[in-house]
Amino acid sequence: MSKQANPTVIGGFVLGALALVVIAILVFGSGALFREQVPMVTYFPGSVQGLNVGAGVQFEGVTVGRVTGIELRFSPDTGTFSVPVTYEVWPESVSILGSASDDSPEEILRGLVKERGLHARLESLSFVTGQYVIALQLIPDRPVRLVEDPDDAVEVPAIEATRDRMTEMLNNLRLDDLVNEASLTLASIRQLIGSGEVLRLLERLNETLAAARVLIEDFDREVQPLAQRLDSTLGDFGAMAQTVNSSVVPVAESLETVAESLTVLVRRVDEQVVPLSGAAQSALGEVETAMRSLGSLAGDASGTRVRLDRFLGEASAAARSLRDLADYLERHPDAVLRGKR
């Protein structure tokens, strides 16, 4: 007969297993069950391949949370699919400097979304494994477009991943046209090579290289004579500079002597300026007196001016009489001896 199992031993094994599970959760979960969590959600456009539950949520390369769920939703009314990704952010992973805000972490995150442009993007963690993480970043200039904005979680708008953009670019490329253009280009190259133009171009290139080689050799032969002439010219220039330098000193001394002489002359002229100025003022005074006398003489109508006019009239009559006498004596020279008849 087999022995009946002891319930005490079974209960001890069950309690031990539960204790091990709790310890594993505390150790491997790094205390995630006891830390503060802020639920968040993002509706990513396109594929979320490579993103798994438990993947990290990063901001500026620092892990601040983890992914908690990935769903696939279908709307029969619009016929569209959506992929909401839920994740949690740990406020304790961010150190706040300065005075603490009275707002809750949820309110702070909602303010970052609406006022600072907080967005979420899928970024590759490793090209080898193909794993992705959620990267949060601030884009103030980008408009905020929310899908549902639920009350129980903070919705963060999404940005297309790099692979989605590459896929869209590849889809927009017209591969058939590119292949046709490449085929035409190859055909043109083949025709050009077959026409012999390439060979003629290569021959001309060889001739040009040969001529350039000859020119370089000629130039190389002329470099040394040119260098010698340059050295000779520099020597002559140095001698000329020495000659000019030796002539500059006497000229400078002569200029200093002339400057001293000019200084003495200016001093003497300055000494004579005051007397000359006094004499000039005296002469101007005398001229002014004479002009005043002439003015008074010209303005006296009843005195000196009348006598002067009378004198001038008598002098004019005497001059006419003398002129008549001279004419008569010229015609009759003997009148001086015989008298007037």
Short mmCIF file of C-alpha atoms in Angstrom, two decimals:
data_model
loop_
_atom_site.label_atom_id
_atom_site.label_comp_id
_atom_site.label_asym_id
_atom_site.label_seq_id
_atom_site.Cartn_x
_atom_site.Cartn_y
_atom_site.Cartn_z
CA MET A 1 0.00 0.00 0.00
CA SER A 2 1.23 3.50 -0.78
CA LYS A 3 1.59 6.11 1.89
CA GLN A 4 -0.88 9.01 2.00
CA ALA A 5 0.67 12.45 1.23
CA ASN A 6 1.25 14.67 4.21
CA PRO A 7 -0.78 17.91 3.83
CA THR A 8 1.71 19.82 5.92
CA VAL A 9 4.58 19.02 3.59
CA ILE A 10 2.48 19.95 0.58
CA GLY A 11 1.48 23.23 2.16
CA GLY A 12 5.11 24.00 2.99
CA PHE A 13 6.14 23.41 -0.63
CA VAL A 14 3.32 25.69 -1.90
CA LEU A 15 4.26 28.49 0.50
CA GLY A 16 7.92 28.16 -0.47
CA ALA A 17 7.04 28.39 -4.16
CA LEU A 18 4.94 31.50 -3.56
CA ALA A 19 7.81 33.08 -1.61
CA LEU A 20 10.20 32.33 -4.46
CA VAL A 21 7.80 33.91 -6.97
CA VAL A 22 7.51 37.06 -4.86
CA ILE A 23 11.28 37.28 -4.45
CA ALA A 24 11.78 36.81 -8.21
CA ILE A 25 9.29 39.56 -8.96
CA LEU A 26 11.03 41.91 -6.53
CA VAL A 27 14.51 41.06 -7.86
CA PHE A 28 13.88 40.88 -11.60
CA GLY A 29 11.24 43.60 -11.63
CA SER A 30 13.56 46.00 -9.74
CA GLY A 31 10.70 46.97 -7.48
CA ALA A 32 8.39 48.00 -10.33
CA LEU A 33 5.34 46.88 -8.39
CA PHE A 34 5.97 49.40 -5.62
CA ARG A 35 6.99 52.43 -7.66
CA GLU A 36 4.65 55.17 -8.86
CA GLN A 37 3.38 54.63 -12.39
CA VAL A 38 1.68 56.96 -14.88
CA PRO A 39 -0.29 55.07 -17.58
CA MET A 40 0.18 56.38 -21.11
CA VAL A 41 -0.98 55.36 -24.58
CA THR A 42 0.12 56.08 -28.15
CA TYR A 43 -1.54 55.10 -31.44
CA PHE A 44 1.36 54.35 -33.78
CA PRO A 45 0.76 54.54 -37.53
CA GLY A 46 2.10 51.63 -39.51
CA SER A 47 3.75 48.51 -38.19
CA VAL A 48 5.06 48.05 -34.64
CA GLN A 49 7.12 44.99 -35.53
CA GLY A 50 10.06 44.62 -33.18
CA LEU A 51 8.28 46.29 -30.25
CA ASN A 52 7.46 43.84 -27.47
CA VAL A 53 5.79 44.05 -24.07
CA GLY A 54 8.44 44.97 -21.55
CA ALA A 55 10.45 47.11 -24.00
CA GLY A 56 11.87 50.31 -22.59
CA VAL A 57 10.47 53.81 -22.83
CA GLN A 58 13.28 56.37 -23.18
CA PHE A 59 13.58 60.13 -23.04
CA GLU A 60 16.88 61.61 -24.24
CA GLY A 61 18.36 58.11 -24.05
CA VAL A 62 17.34 57.55 -20.41
CA THR A 63 14.91 54.73 -19.61
CA VAL A 64 11.89 56.25 -17.84
CA GLY A 65 9.30 53.47 -18.27
CA ARG A 66 8.32 50.25 -20.04
CA VAL A 67 5.72 48.94 -22.50
CA THR A 68 2.77 47.19 -20.80
CA GLY A 69 0.55 46.21 -23.71
CA ILE A 70 0.15 46.12 -27.50
CA GLU A 71 -3.31 45.77 -29.06
CA LEU A 72 -4.83 45.62 -32.51
CA ARG A 73 -8.21 47.31 -32.99
CA PHE A 74 -10.53 47.33 -36.01
CA SER A 75 -13.31 49.85 -36.64
CA PRO A 76 -16.10 48.41 -38.81
CA ASP A 77 -17.55 51.88 -39.42
CA THR A 78 -14.39 53.23 -41.06
CA GLY A 79 -12.76 49.93 -42.02
CA THR A 80 -9.45 50.97 -40.49
CA PHE A 81 -7.07 49.32 -38.05
CA SER A 82 -5.28 51.00 -35.17
CA VAL A 83 -2.49 49.79 -32.91
CA PRO A 84 -2.68 51.35 -29.44
CA VAL A 85 0.45 50.77 -27.40
CA THR A 86 0.09 51.24 -23.65
CA TYR A 87 3.10 51.93 -21.48
CA GLU A 88 3.90 53.36 -18.09
CA VAL A 89 6.28 56.13 -17.05
CA TRP A 90 7.99 56.24 -13.68
CA PRO A 91 8.07 59.76 -12.20
CA GLU A 92 10.74 58.68 -9.73
CA SER A 93 13.21 58.30 -12.62
CA VAL A 94 13.18 62.08 -13.18
CA SER A 95 14.82 64.39 -10.66
CA ILE A 96 13.05 67.74 -10.25
CA LEU A 97 15.31 70.73 -9.59
CA GLY A 98 14.14 73.84 -7.79
CA SER A 99 10.76 74.20 -6.12
CA ALA A 100 8.43 71.20 -6.56
CA SER A 101 5.19 71.72 -8.49
CA ASP A 102 1.80 71.09 -6.88
CA ASP A 103 0.54 69.42 -10.07
CA SER A 104 0.35 65.65 -10.27
CA PRO A 105 2.62 63.71 -12.66
CA GLU A 106 -0.38 63.10 -14.95
CA GLU A 107 -1.10 66.83 -15.18
CA ILE A 108 2.56 67.62 -15.85
CA LEU A 109 2.69 65.06 -18.69
CA ARG A 110 -0.56 66.36 -20.21
CA GLY A 111 0.90 69.88 -20.10
CA LEU A 112 4.05 68.66 -21.86
CA VAL A 113 1.89 67.13 -24.60
CA LYS A 114 -0.30 70.19 -25.21
CA GLU A 115 2.17 73.01 -24.50
CA ARG A 116 5.63 71.60 -25.29
CA GLY A 117 4.77 69.14 -28.08
CA LEU A 118 5.67 65.82 -26.42
CA HIS A 119 5.64 63.05 -29.08
CA ALA A 120 6.50 59.34 -29.22
CA ARG A 121 8.53 57.57 -31.91
CA LEU A 122 9.64 54.00 -32.51
CA GLU A 123 13.43 53.77 -32.58
CA SER A 124 15.60 50.76 -33.30
CA LEU A 125 17.51 49.45 -30.31
CA SER A 126 19.68 47.12 -32.37
CA PHE A 127 19.92 46.46 -36.09
CA VAL A 128 21.02 42.90 -35.35
CA THR A 129 18.15 41.85 -33.10
CA GLY A 130 15.54 44.16 -34.66
CA GLN A 131 14.21 45.25 -31.28
CA TYR A 132 12.53 48.63 -30.91
CA VAL A 133 11.87 50.98 -28.00
CA ILE A 134 9.56 53.98 -27.54
CA ALA A 135 11.47 57.28 -27.59
CA LEU A 136 9.80 60.38 -26.19
CA GLN A 137 10.90 63.79 -27.48
CA LEU A 138 9.74 67.41 -27.46
CA ILE A 139 8.80 68.97 -30.83
CA PRO A 140 7.22 72.38 -30.07
CA ASP A 141 6.59 73.33 -33.74
CA ARG A 142 4.67 70.15 -34.59
CA PRO A 143 0.86 70.29 -34.18
CA VAL A 144 -0.63 67.93 -31.60
CA ARG A 145 -3.15 65.44 -33.05
CA LEU A 146 -4.83 63.17 -30.50
CA VAL A 147 -6.98 60.15 -31.37
CA GLU A 148 -9.11 59.64 -28.27
CA ASP A 149 -7.42 61.46 -25.38
CA PRO A 150 -8.72 59.04 -22.70
CA ASP A 151 -9.12 60.14 -19.11
CA ASP A 152 -7.50 57.08 -17.54
CA ALA A 153 -4.24 57.42 -19.52
CA VAL A 154 -2.15 60.24 -20.96
CA GLU A 155 -2.24 60.06 -24.76
CA VAL A 156 0.96 61.04 -26.55
CA PRO A 157 0.77 61.67 -30.33
CA ALA A 158 2.99 59.49 -32.50
CA ILE A 159 5.58 60.24 -35.14
CA GLU A 160 6.29 57.91 -38.03
CA ALA A 161 9.31 55.71 -37.53
CA THR A 162 12.29 55.94 -39.86
CA ARG A 163 11.54 52.55 -41.37
CA ASP A 164 7.97 53.65 -42.17
CA ARG A 165 9.29 56.70 -43.99
CA MET A 166 11.75 54.55 -45.93
CA THR A 167 8.96 52.14 -46.84
CA GLU A 168 6.77 55.00 -48.05
CA MET A 169 9.62 56.42 -50.12
CA LEU A 170 10.28 53.01 -51.70
CA ASN A 171 6.58 52.57 -52.45
CA ASN A 172 6.45 55.95 -54.15
CA LEU A 173 9.44 55.12 -56.34
CA ARG A 174 8.57 54.03 -59.88
CA LEU A 175 10.89 51.06 -60.16
CA ASP A 176 9.77 50.22 -63.71
CA ASP A 177 10.73 53.68 -64.94
CA LEU A 178 14.06 53.48 -63.13
CA VAL A 179 14.82 50.09 -64.69
CA ASN A 180 13.88 51.35 -68.16
CA GLU A 181 16.07 54.44 -67.77
CA ALA A 182 18.96 52.30 -66.53
CA SER A 183 18.55 49.98 -69.50
CA LEU A 184 18.55 52.90 -71.94
CA THR A 185 21.65 54.33 -70.27
CA LEU A 186 23.50 51.02 -70.53
CA ALA A 187 22.49 50.70 -74.18
CA SER A 188 23.79 54.20 -74.90
CA ILE A 189 27.08 53.40 -73.16
CA ARG A 190 27.41 50.17 -75.16
CA GLN A 191 26.73 52.05 -78.40
CA LEU A 192 29.26 54.73 -77.51
CA ILE A 193 31.94 52.15 -76.77
CA GLY A 194 31.20 50.26 -79.96
CA SER A 195 31.43 53.41 -82.14
CA GLY A 196 35.14 53.87 -81.43
CA GLU A 197 34.77 57.36 -79.97
CA VAL A 198 36.09 56.19 -76.62
CA LEU A 199 39.28 54.84 -78.22
CA ARG A 200 39.84 58.11 -80.08
CA LEU A 201 39.29 60.04 -76.87
CA LEU A 202 41.82 57.83 -75.09
CA GLU A 203 44.36 58.40 -77.88
CA ARG A 204 43.86 62.19 -77.64
CA LEU A 205 44.21 61.94 -73.89
CA ASN A 206 47.51 60.09 -74.30
CA GLU A 207 48.77 62.76 -76.69
CA THR A 208 47.73 65.51 -74.28
CA LEU A 209 49.52 63.75 -71.41
CA ALA A 210 52.67 63.39 -73.52
CA ALA A 211 52.63 67.10 -74.41
CA ALA A 212 52.07 67.97 -70.76
CA ARG A 213 55.03 65.77 -69.81
CA VAL A 214 57.28 67.61 -72.30
CA LEU A 215 56.08 70.97 -71.02
CA ILE A 216 56.83 69.94 -67.44
CA GLU A 217 60.32 68.81 -68.42
CA ASP A 218 61.01 72.13 -70.18
CA PHE A 219 59.73 74.03 -67.20
CA ASP A 220 61.92 71.92 -64.91
CA ARG A 221 64.98 72.81 -66.98
CA GLU A 222 64.18 76.52 -66.78
CA VAL A 223 63.58 76.57 -63.05
CA GLN A 224 67.24 76.56 -62.01
CA PRO A 225 68.31 79.49 -64.28
CA LEU A 226 65.30 81.46 -63.15
CA ALA A 227 66.23 80.81 -59.55
CA GLN A 228 69.80 82.01 -60.18
CA ARG A 229 68.53 85.18 -61.85
CA LEU A 230 66.19 85.73 -58.97
CA ASP A 231 69.06 85.42 -56.50
CA SER A 232 71.10 87.92 -58.53
CA THR A 233 68.17 90.34 -58.72
CA LEU A 234 67.66 90.08 -54.97
CA GLY A 235 71.37 90.81 -54.44
CA ASP A 236 71.16 93.92 -56.64
CA PHE A 237 68.06 95.01 -54.80
CA GLY A 238 69.87 94.62 -51.47
CA ALA A 239 72.79 96.75 -52.72
CA MET A 240 70.38 99.41 -53.97
CA ALA A 241 68.64 99.41 -50.62
CA GLN A 242 71.96 99.94 -48.85
CA THR A 243 72.80 102.83 -51.21
CA VAL A 244 69.44 104.45 -50.62
CA ASN A 245 69.84 103.96 -46.90
CA SER A 246 73.26 105.63 -46.96
CA SER A 247 71.80 108.60 -48.89
CA VAL A 248 68.78 109.00 -46.69
CA VAL A 249 70.76 110.01 -43.59
CA PRO A 250 72.40 113.17 -45.14
CA VAL A 251 69.09 114.17 -46.70
CA ALA A 252 67.40 113.82 -43.35
CA GLU A 253 70.09 115.95 -41.70
CA SER A 254 69.68 118.63 -44.42
CA LEU A 255 65.94 118.59 -43.89
CA GLU A 256 66.46 119.13 -40.18
CA THR A 257 68.74 122.13 -40.91
CA VAL A 258 66.19 123.62 -43.32
CA ALA A 259 63.48 123.12 -40.75
CA GLU A 260 65.51 124.95 -38.12
CA SER A 261 66.16 127.85 -40.58
CA LEU A 262 62.46 128.06 -41.37
CA THR A 263 61.71 128.17 -37.66
CA VAL A 264 64.08 131.12 -37.20
CA LEU A 265 62.60 132.92 -40.24
CA VAL A 266 59.07 132.45 -38.95
CA ARG A 267 60.11 133.82 -35.57
CA ARG A 268 61.66 136.96 -37.20
CA VAL A 269 58.62 137.52 -39.41
CA ASP A 270 56.47 137.23 -36.33
CA GLU A 271 58.56 139.87 -34.61
CA GLN A 272 58.10 142.30 -37.58
CA VAL A 273 54.38 141.77 -37.94
CA VAL A 274 53.39 144.13 -35.10
CA PRO A 275 55.43 147.20 -36.36
CA LEU A 276 54.30 146.66 -39.96
CA SER A 277 50.74 146.44 -38.76
CA GLY A 278 51.10 149.79 -36.91
CA ALA A 279 52.62 151.53 -39.95
CA ALA A 280 49.89 150.15 -42.19
CA GLN A 281 47.24 151.44 -39.80
CA SER A 282 48.87 154.92 -39.76
CA ALA A 283 48.99 155.05 -43.60
CA LEU A 284 45.37 154.02 -43.79
CA GLY A 285 44.52 156.80 -41.33
CA GLU A 286 46.27 159.41 -43.48
CA VAL A 287 44.52 158.16 -46.62
CA GLU A 288 41.22 158.38 -44.83
CA THR A 289 41.95 162.02 -43.84
CA ALA A 290 42.86 162.95 -47.42
CA MET A 291 39.72 161.35 -48.75
CA ARG A 292 37.64 163.27 -46.24
CA SER A 293 39.33 166.53 -47.34
CA LEU A 294 38.60 165.82 -50.99
CA GLY A 295 35.05 165.01 -50.07
CA SER A 296 34.60 168.29 -48.20
CA LEU A 297 36.21 170.16 -51.10
CA ALA A 298 33.90 168.54 -53.61
CA GLY A 299 30.85 169.25 -51.50
CA ASP A 300 31.52 173.04 -50.96
CA ALA A 301 29.39 174.66 -53.75
CA SER A 302 29.72 178.39 -52.75
CA GLY A 303 33.34 178.69 -51.63
CA THR A 304 36.45 176.98 -52.82
CA ARG A 305 34.71 175.10 -55.58
CA VAL A 306 33.51 178.37 -57.28
CA ARG A 307 36.95 179.91 -57.15
CA LEU A 308 38.49 176.69 -58.45
CA ASP A 309 36.07 176.71 -61.41
CA ARG A 310 36.84 180.37 -62.18
CA PHE A 311 40.55 179.67 -62.02
CA LEU A 312 40.22 176.73 -64.35
CA GLY A 313 38.22 178.91 -66.86
CA GLU A 314 40.85 181.66 -66.87
CA ALA A 315 43.62 179.10 -67.25
CA SER A 316 41.77 177.62 -70.24
CA ALA A 317 41.48 181.10 -71.88
CA ALA A 318 45.20 181.82 -71.33
CA ALA A 319 46.05 178.44 -72.82
CA ARG A 320 44.00 179.26 -75.93
CA SER A 321 45.74 182.61 -76.29
CA LEU A 322 49.15 180.95 -76.01
CA ARG A 323 48.13 178.39 -78.60
CA ASP A 324 47.02 181.14 -81.02
CA LEU A 325 50.30 183.01 -80.44
CA ALA A 326 52.32 179.92 -81.13
CA ASP A 327 50.43 179.29 -84.37
CA TYR A 328 50.96 182.84 -85.53
CA LEU A 329 54.71 182.76 -84.77
CA GLU A 330 54.98 179.49 -86.61
CA ARG A 331 53.44 181.08 -89.71
CA HIS A 332 55.31 184.41 -89.32
CA PRO A 333 58.68 183.81 -87.66
CA ASP A 334 59.84 187.32 -88.49
CA ALA A 335 57.04 188.85 -86.43
CA VAL A 336 59.25 188.74 -83.38
CA LEU A 337 61.64 191.26 -85.00
CA ARG A 338 59.25 193.35 -87.09
CA GLY A 339 56.11 193.15 -84.94
CA LYS A 340 52.61 192.34 -85.94
CA ARG A 341 51.37 194.14 -89.06
#
